[in-house]
Coordinates of C-alpha atoms and ligand atoms in Angstrom, one line a residue:
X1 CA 0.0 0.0 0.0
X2 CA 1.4 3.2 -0.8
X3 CA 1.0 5.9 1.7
X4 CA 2.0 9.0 0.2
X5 CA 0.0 11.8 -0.8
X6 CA 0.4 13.2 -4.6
X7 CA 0.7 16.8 -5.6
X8 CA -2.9 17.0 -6.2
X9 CA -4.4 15.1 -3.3
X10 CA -2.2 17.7 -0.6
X11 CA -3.8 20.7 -3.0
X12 CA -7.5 19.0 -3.0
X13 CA -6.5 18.7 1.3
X14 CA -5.9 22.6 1.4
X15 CA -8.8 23.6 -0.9
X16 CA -10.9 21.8 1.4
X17 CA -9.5 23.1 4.4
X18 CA -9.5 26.8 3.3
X19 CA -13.1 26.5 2.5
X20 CA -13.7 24.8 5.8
X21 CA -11.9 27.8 7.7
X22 CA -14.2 30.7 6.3
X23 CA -17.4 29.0 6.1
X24 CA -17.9 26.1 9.5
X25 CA -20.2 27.8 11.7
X26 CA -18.0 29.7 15.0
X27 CA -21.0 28.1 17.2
X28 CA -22.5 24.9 17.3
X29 CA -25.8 23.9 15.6
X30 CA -28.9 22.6 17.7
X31 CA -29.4 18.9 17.6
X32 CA -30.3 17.9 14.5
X33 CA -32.8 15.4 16.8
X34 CA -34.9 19.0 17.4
X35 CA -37.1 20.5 14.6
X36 CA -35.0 23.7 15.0
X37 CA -31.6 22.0 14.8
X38 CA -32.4 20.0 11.1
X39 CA -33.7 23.0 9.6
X40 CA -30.4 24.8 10.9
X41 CA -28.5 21.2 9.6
X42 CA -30.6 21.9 5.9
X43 CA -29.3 25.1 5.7
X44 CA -25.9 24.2 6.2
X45 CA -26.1 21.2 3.9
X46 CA -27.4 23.7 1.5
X47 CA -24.5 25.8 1.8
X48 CA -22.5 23.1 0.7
X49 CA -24.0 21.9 -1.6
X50 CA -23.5 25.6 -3.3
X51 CA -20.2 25.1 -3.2
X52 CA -20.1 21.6 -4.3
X53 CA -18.6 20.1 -1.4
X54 CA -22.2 18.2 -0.1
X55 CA -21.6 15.0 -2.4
X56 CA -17.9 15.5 -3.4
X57 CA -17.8 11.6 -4.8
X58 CA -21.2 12.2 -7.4
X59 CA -20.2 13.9 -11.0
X60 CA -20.3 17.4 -11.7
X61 CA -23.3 17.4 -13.1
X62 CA -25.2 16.5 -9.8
X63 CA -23.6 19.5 -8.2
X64 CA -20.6 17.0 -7.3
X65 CA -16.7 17.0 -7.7
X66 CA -16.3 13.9 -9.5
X67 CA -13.8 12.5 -6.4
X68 CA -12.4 9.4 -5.8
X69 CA -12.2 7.7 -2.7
X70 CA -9.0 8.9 -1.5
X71 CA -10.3 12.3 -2.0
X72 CA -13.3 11.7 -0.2
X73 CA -11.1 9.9 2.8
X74 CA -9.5 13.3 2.9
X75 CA -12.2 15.6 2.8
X76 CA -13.6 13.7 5.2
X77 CA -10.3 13.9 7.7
X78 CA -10.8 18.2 6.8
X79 CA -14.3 17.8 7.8
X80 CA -14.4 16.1 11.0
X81 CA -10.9 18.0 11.9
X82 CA -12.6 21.3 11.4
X83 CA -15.7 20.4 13.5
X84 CA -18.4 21.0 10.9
X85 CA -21.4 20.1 11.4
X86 CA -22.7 16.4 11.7
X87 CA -24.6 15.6 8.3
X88 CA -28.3 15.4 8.2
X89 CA -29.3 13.4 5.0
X90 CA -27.2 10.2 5.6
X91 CA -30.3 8.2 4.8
X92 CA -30.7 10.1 1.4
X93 CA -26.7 10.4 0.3
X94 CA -25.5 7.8 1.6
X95 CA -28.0 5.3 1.3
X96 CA -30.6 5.5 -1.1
X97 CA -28.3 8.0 -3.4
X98 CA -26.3 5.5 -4.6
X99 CA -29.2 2.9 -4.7
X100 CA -30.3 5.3 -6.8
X101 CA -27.5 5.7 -9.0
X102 CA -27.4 1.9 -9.4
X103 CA -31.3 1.2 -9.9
X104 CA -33.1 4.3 -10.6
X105 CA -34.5 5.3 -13.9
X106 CA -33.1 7.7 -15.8
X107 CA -36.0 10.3 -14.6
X108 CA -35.8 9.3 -11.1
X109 CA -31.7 10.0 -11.1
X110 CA -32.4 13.4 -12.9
X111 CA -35.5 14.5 -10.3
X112 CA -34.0 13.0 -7.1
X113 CA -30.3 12.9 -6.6
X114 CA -29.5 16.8 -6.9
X115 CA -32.9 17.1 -5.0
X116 CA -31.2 14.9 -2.1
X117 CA -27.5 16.4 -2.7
X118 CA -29.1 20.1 -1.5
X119 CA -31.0 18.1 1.0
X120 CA -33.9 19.9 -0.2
X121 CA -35.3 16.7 0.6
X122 CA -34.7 15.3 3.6
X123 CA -34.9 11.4 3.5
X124 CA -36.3 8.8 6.4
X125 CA -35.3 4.9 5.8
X126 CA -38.4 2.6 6.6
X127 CA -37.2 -0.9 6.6
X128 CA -37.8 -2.1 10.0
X129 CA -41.1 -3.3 11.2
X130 CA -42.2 -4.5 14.8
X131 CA -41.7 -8.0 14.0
X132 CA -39.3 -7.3 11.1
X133 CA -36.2 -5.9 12.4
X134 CA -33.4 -8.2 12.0
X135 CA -35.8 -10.8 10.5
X136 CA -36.5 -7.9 7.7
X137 CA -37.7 -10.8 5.3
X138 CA -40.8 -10.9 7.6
X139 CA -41.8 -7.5 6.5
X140 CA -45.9 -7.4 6.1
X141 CA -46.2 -3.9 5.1
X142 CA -48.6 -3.9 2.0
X143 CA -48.7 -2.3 -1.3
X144 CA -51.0 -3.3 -3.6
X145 CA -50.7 -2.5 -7.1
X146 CA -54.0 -0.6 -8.6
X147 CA -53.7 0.8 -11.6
X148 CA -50.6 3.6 -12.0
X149 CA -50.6 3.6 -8.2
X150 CA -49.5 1.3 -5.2
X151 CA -51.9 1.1 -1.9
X152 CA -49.6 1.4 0.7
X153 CA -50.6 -0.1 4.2
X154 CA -49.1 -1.1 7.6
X155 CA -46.5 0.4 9.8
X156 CA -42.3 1.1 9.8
X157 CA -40.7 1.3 13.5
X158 CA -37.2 2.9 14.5
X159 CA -36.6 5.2 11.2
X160 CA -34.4 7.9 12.2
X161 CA -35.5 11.4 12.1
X162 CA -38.8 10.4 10.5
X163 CA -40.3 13.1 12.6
X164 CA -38.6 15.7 10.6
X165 CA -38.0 13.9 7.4
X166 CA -39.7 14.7 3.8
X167 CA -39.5 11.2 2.6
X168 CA -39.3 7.8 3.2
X169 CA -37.8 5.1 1.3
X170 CA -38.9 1.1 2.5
X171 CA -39.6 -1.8 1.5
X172 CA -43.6 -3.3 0.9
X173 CA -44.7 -6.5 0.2
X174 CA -46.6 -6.3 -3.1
X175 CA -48.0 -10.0 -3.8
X176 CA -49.8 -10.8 -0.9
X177 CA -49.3 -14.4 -1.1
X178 CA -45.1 -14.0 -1.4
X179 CA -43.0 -15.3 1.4
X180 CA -39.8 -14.0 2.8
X181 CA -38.1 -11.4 0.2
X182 CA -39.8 -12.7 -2.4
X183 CA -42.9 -10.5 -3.4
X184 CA -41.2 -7.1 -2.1
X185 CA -41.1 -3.4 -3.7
X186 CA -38.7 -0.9 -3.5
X187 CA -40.7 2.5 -2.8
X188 CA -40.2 5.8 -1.8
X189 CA -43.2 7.5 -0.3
X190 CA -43.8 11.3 0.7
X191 CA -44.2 11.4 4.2
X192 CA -47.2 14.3 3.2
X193 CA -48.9 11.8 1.5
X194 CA -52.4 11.6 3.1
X195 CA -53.0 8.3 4.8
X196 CA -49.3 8.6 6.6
X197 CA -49.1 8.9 10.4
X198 CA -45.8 9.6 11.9
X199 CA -45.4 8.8 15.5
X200 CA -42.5 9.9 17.7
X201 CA -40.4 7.5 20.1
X202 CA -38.6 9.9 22.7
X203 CA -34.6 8.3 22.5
X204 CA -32.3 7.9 25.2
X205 CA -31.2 11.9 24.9
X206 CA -35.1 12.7 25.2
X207 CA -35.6 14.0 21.4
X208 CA -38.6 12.8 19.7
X209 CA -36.7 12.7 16.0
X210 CA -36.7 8.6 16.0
X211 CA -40.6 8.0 15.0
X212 CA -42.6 4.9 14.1
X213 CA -44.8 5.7 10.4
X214 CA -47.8 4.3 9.9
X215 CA -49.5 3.7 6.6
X216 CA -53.8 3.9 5.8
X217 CA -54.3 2.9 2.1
X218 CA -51.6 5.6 1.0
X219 CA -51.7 6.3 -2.7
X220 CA -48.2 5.8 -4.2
X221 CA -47.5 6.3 -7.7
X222 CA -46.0 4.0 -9.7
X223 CA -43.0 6.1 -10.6
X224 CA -41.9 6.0 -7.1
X225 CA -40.7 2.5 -7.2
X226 CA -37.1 1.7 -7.4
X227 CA -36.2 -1.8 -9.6
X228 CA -39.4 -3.8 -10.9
X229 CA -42.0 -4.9 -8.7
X230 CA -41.0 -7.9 -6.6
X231 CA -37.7 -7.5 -6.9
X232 CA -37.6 -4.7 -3.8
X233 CA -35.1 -7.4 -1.7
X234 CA -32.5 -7.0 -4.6
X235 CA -31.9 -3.2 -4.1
X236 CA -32.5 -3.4 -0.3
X237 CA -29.7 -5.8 -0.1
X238 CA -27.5 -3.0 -1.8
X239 CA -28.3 -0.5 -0.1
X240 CA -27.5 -2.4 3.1
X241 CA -24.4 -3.0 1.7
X242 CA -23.9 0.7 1.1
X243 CA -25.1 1.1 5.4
X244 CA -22.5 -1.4 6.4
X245 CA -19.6 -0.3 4.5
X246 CA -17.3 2.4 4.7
X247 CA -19.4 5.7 3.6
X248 CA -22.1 5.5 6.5
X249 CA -18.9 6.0 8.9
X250 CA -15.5 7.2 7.3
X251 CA -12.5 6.6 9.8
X252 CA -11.9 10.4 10.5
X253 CA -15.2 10.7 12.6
X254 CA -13.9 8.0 14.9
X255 CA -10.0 9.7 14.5
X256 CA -11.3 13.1 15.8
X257 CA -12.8 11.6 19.2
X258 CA -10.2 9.5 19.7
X259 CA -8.2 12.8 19.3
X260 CA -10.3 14.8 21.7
X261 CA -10.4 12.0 24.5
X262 CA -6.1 12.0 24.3
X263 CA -7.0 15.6 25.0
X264 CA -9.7 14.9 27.5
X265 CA -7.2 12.9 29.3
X266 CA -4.4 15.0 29.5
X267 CA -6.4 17.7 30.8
X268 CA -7.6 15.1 33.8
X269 CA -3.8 13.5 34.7
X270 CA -5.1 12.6 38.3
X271 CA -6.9 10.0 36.5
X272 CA -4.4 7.8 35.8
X273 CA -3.5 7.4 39.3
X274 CA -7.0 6.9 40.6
X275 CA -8.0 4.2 37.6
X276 CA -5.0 3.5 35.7
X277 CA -6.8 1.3 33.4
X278 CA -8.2 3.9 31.9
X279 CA -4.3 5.1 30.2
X280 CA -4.2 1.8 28.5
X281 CA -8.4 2.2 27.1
X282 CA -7.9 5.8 26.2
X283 CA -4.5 4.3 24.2
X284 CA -6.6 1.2 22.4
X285 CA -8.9 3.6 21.2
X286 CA -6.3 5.7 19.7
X287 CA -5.0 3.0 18.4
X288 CA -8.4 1.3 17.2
X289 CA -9.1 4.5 15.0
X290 CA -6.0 4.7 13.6
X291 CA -5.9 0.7 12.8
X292 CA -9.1 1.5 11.3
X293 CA -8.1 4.2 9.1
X294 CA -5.5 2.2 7.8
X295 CA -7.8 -0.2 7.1
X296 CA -9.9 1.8 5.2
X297 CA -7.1 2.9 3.2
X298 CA -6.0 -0.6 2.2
X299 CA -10.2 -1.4 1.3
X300 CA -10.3 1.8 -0.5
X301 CA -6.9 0.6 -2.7
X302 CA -8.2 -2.7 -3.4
X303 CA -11.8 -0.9 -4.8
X304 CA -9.5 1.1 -6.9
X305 CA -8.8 -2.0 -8.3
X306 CA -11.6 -3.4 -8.8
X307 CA -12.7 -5.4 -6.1
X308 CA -16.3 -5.1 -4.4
X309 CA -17.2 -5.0 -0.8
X310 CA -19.4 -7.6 0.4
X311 CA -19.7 -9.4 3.2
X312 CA -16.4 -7.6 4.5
X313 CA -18.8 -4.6 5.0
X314 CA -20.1 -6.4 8.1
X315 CA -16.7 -6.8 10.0
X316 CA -16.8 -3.1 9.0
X317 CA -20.0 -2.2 11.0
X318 CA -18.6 -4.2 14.1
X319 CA -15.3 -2.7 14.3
X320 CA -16.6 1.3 14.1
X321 CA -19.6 0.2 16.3
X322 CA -17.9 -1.5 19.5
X323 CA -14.9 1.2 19.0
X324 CA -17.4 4.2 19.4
X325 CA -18.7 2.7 22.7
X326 CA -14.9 2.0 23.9
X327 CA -14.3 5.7 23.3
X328 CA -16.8 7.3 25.0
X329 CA -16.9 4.7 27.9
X330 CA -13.9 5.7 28.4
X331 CA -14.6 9.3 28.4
X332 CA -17.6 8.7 30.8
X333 CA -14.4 7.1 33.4
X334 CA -12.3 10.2 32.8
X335 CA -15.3 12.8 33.4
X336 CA -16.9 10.2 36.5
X337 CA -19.7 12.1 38.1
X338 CA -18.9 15.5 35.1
X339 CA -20.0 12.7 32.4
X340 CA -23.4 12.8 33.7
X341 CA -23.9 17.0 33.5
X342 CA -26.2 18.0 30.4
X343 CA -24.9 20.8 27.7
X344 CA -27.0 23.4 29.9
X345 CA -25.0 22.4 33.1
X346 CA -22.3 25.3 34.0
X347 CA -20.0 23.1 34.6
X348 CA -20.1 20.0 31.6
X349 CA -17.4 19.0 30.4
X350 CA -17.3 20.2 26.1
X351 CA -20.5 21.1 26.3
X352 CA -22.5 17.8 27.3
X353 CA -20.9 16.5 24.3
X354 CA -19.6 13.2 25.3
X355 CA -22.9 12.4 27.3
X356 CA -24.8 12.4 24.2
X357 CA -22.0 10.8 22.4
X358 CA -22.2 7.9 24.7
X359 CA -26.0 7.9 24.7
X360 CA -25.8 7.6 21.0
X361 CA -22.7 4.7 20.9
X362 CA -25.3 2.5 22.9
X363 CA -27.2 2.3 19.6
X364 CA -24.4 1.6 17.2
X365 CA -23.9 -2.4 17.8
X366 CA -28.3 -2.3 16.9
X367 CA -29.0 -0.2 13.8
X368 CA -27.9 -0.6 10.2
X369 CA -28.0 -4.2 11.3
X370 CA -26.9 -5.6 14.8
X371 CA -23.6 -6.8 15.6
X372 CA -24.7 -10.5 16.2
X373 CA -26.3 -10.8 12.4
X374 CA -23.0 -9.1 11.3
X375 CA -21.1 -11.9 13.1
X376 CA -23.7 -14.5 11.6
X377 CA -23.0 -13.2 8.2
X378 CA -19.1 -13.7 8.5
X379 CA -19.3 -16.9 10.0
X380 CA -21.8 -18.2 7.4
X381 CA -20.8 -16.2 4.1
X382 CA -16.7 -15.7 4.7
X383 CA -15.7 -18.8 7.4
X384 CA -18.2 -21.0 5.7
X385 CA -19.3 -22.5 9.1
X386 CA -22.8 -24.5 9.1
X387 CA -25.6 -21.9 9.7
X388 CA -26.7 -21.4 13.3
Ligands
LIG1 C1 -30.6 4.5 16.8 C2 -31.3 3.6 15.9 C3 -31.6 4.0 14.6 C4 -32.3 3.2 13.7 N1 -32.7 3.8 12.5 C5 -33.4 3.0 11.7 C6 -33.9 3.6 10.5 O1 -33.7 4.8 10.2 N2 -34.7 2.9 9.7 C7 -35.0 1.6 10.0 O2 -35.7 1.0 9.2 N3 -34.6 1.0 11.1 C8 -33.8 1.7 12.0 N4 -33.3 1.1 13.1 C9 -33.7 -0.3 13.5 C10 -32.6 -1.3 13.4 O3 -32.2 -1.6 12.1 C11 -33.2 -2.5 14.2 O4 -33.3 -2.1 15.5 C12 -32.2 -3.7 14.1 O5 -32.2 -4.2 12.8 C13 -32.6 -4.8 15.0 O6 -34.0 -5.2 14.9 P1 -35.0 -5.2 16.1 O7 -34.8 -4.0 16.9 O8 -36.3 -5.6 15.6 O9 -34.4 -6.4 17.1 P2 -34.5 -7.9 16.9 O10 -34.4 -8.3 15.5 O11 -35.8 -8.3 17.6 O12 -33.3 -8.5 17.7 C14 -33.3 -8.5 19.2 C15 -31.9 -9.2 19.6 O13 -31.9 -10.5 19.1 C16 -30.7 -10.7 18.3 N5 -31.0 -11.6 17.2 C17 -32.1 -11.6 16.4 N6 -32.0 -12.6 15.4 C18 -30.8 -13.2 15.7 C19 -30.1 -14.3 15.0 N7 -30.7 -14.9 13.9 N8 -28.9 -14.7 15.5 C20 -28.4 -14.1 16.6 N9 -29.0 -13.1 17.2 C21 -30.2 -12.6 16.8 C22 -30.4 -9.3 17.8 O14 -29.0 -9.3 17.4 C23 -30.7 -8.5 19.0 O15 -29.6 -8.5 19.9 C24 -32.6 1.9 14.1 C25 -32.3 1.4 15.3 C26 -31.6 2.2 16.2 C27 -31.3 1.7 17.6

């Protein structure tokens, strides 16, 4: 693996990082988990999207730069480094973009992606279902096919800022007799649509942005579906592949805390004599992000050359998962009794911010997939081991 930056990457690193320095907001945005907060998150993603920075990997004509992945492995280092905000529209770029890209028709790539690139729509995923969570081929979600339109019944649970969100892209069973992932449909569906019902669910951090949707004989237009009817498991299976792997979390975000809780504990140096185990955690999670940002770099050179990421994407998911817990656990045993004080608090510790940091870890071994059906997936699909 070669390590070196060329001429052009170290100019693409300071274009990025002079535009970083005039425009990243001097204060931090609200929550993007409170109505005020997204709107203020929109605004920003629209801001860079102006400047072609939201979606640096899509071409130029989707308001893009046209990078590769080395660049975006940088711009992402710039990002995190300069503490810009946290982006809003994962589900939309990250996720049903590039499904998008791969399955959309041509009229659905031309009306949506620069529509999701500007965030000017903001995107919910509905995959999960109260019975149908890691078991997603139990989904019983209906749409029916009538005519140019699809009636869309049943309920989604757990979809991320649904509360806020424009649209929702899920997954509907469509022959009512199918079993499993056969029989399923790829849709997106506007959460105005009459007929939807979006329900909060207040999260650990007590924001009601996480919401369960329901669905009463919604009209969808055909045009909305993504792949042909039936086939919906196909493209979900990308996109989960896209969730897994390394765009939903590039190394730097992981890099940058690990940065701030060296920092965190050298501003506390009493700890180490009143838990010394915490020197060695705080120096495995340096370690862990930098071991994953070399990993990264060696996945990103053999995509270069051609290989695909599949079931690799799920030791992926583990590593940044359990190593985003390790972090801010230990952060919660450098701050003790400090960890527990709110943002409001006079006296928290950077804002509150690694209190809801560690709220939020708790969730990373469960969504895009839980750690134990990631650890199924490698030992069925890379070790070849009988199925459990
Ligand atoms: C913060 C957060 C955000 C989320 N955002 C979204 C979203 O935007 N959209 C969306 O659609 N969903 C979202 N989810 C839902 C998430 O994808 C599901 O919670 C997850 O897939 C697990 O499903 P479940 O909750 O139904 O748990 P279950 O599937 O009921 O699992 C319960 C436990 O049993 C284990 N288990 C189940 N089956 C097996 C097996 N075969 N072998 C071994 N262990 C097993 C699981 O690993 C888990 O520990 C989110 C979840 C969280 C926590």
């Amino acid at each position: 693996m070669h390590l070196n930056y060329t001429d052009k990457q170290n100019a693409f690193r300071a274009e990025v990082r002079a535009w970083l320095k005039d425009n990243v907001p001097s204060q931090p945005l609200n929550s993007y988990d409170t109505r005020e907060g997204f709107e203020e998150h929109r605004a920003w993603e629209r801001k860079l999207y102006d400047s072609r920075w939201s979606m640096v990997m899509w071409p130029e004509h989707l308001g893009g730069r046209g990078c590769d992945l080395i660049e975006w492995l940088i711009f992402e280092e710039e990002y995190y480094a300069a503490n810009a905000p946290m982006r809003v529209n994962q589900n939309g770029q990250l996720l049903l973009g590039p499904t998008l890209m791969e399955f959309g028709s041509e009229e659905q790539k031309r009306h949506f992606l620069p529509r999701i690139a500007s965030s000017e729509d903001m995107w919910a995923q509905g995959w999960s279902e109260p019975n149908a969570g890691s078991d997603m081929a139990a989904i019983r979600s209906k749409a029916i096919r009538d005519g140019d339109h699809y009636v869309v019944s049943g309920q989604k649970t757990w979809s991320t800022r649904a509360s806020f969100a424009d649209w929702t892209f899920g997954l509907f069973r469509s022959d009512p007799q199918s079993q499993r992932h056969h029989g399923l449909t790829y849709l997106m569906v506007p959460l105005d649509s009459p007929g939807v019902t979006i329900r909060p669910i207040k999260a650990l951090n007590g924001k009601e942005a996480f919401a369960e949707i329901f669905f009463d004989e919604v009209r969808v237009p055909v045009e909305h579906r993504i792949g042909a009817e039936g086939q919906g498991w196909h493209v979900a299976m990308a996109t989960a592949g896209f969730e897994r792997g390394l765009l939903l979390r590039s190394p730097a975000r992981f890099q940058q805390t690990a940065k701030r809780l060296v920092a965190l504990y050298q501003a506390n140096p009493q700890i180490a004599e009143r838990d010394p185990g915490v020197r060695d955690a705080v120096i495995e999670s340096w370690m862990g992000a930098q071991a994953y940002a070399q990993a990264a770099y060696h996945t990103v050179g053999l995509v270069e050359k051609g290989a695909k990421i599949g079931a690799e994407a799920s030791i992926n998911k583990i590593v940044w998962s359990e190593l985003d817990l390790k972090m801010h656990e230990t952060a919660m045993r450098i701050l003790g009794a400090y960890g527990e004080l709110r943002g409001t608090a006079p006296e928290a510790v950077d804002g509150g911010s690694w209190l809801e940091g560690f709220l939020f870890a708790q969730a990373g071994p469960i969504y895009a997939g839980t750690n134990e059906i990631q650890r199924n997936i490698i030992a069925e699909r890379m070790l070849g081991l009988p199925k459990a």
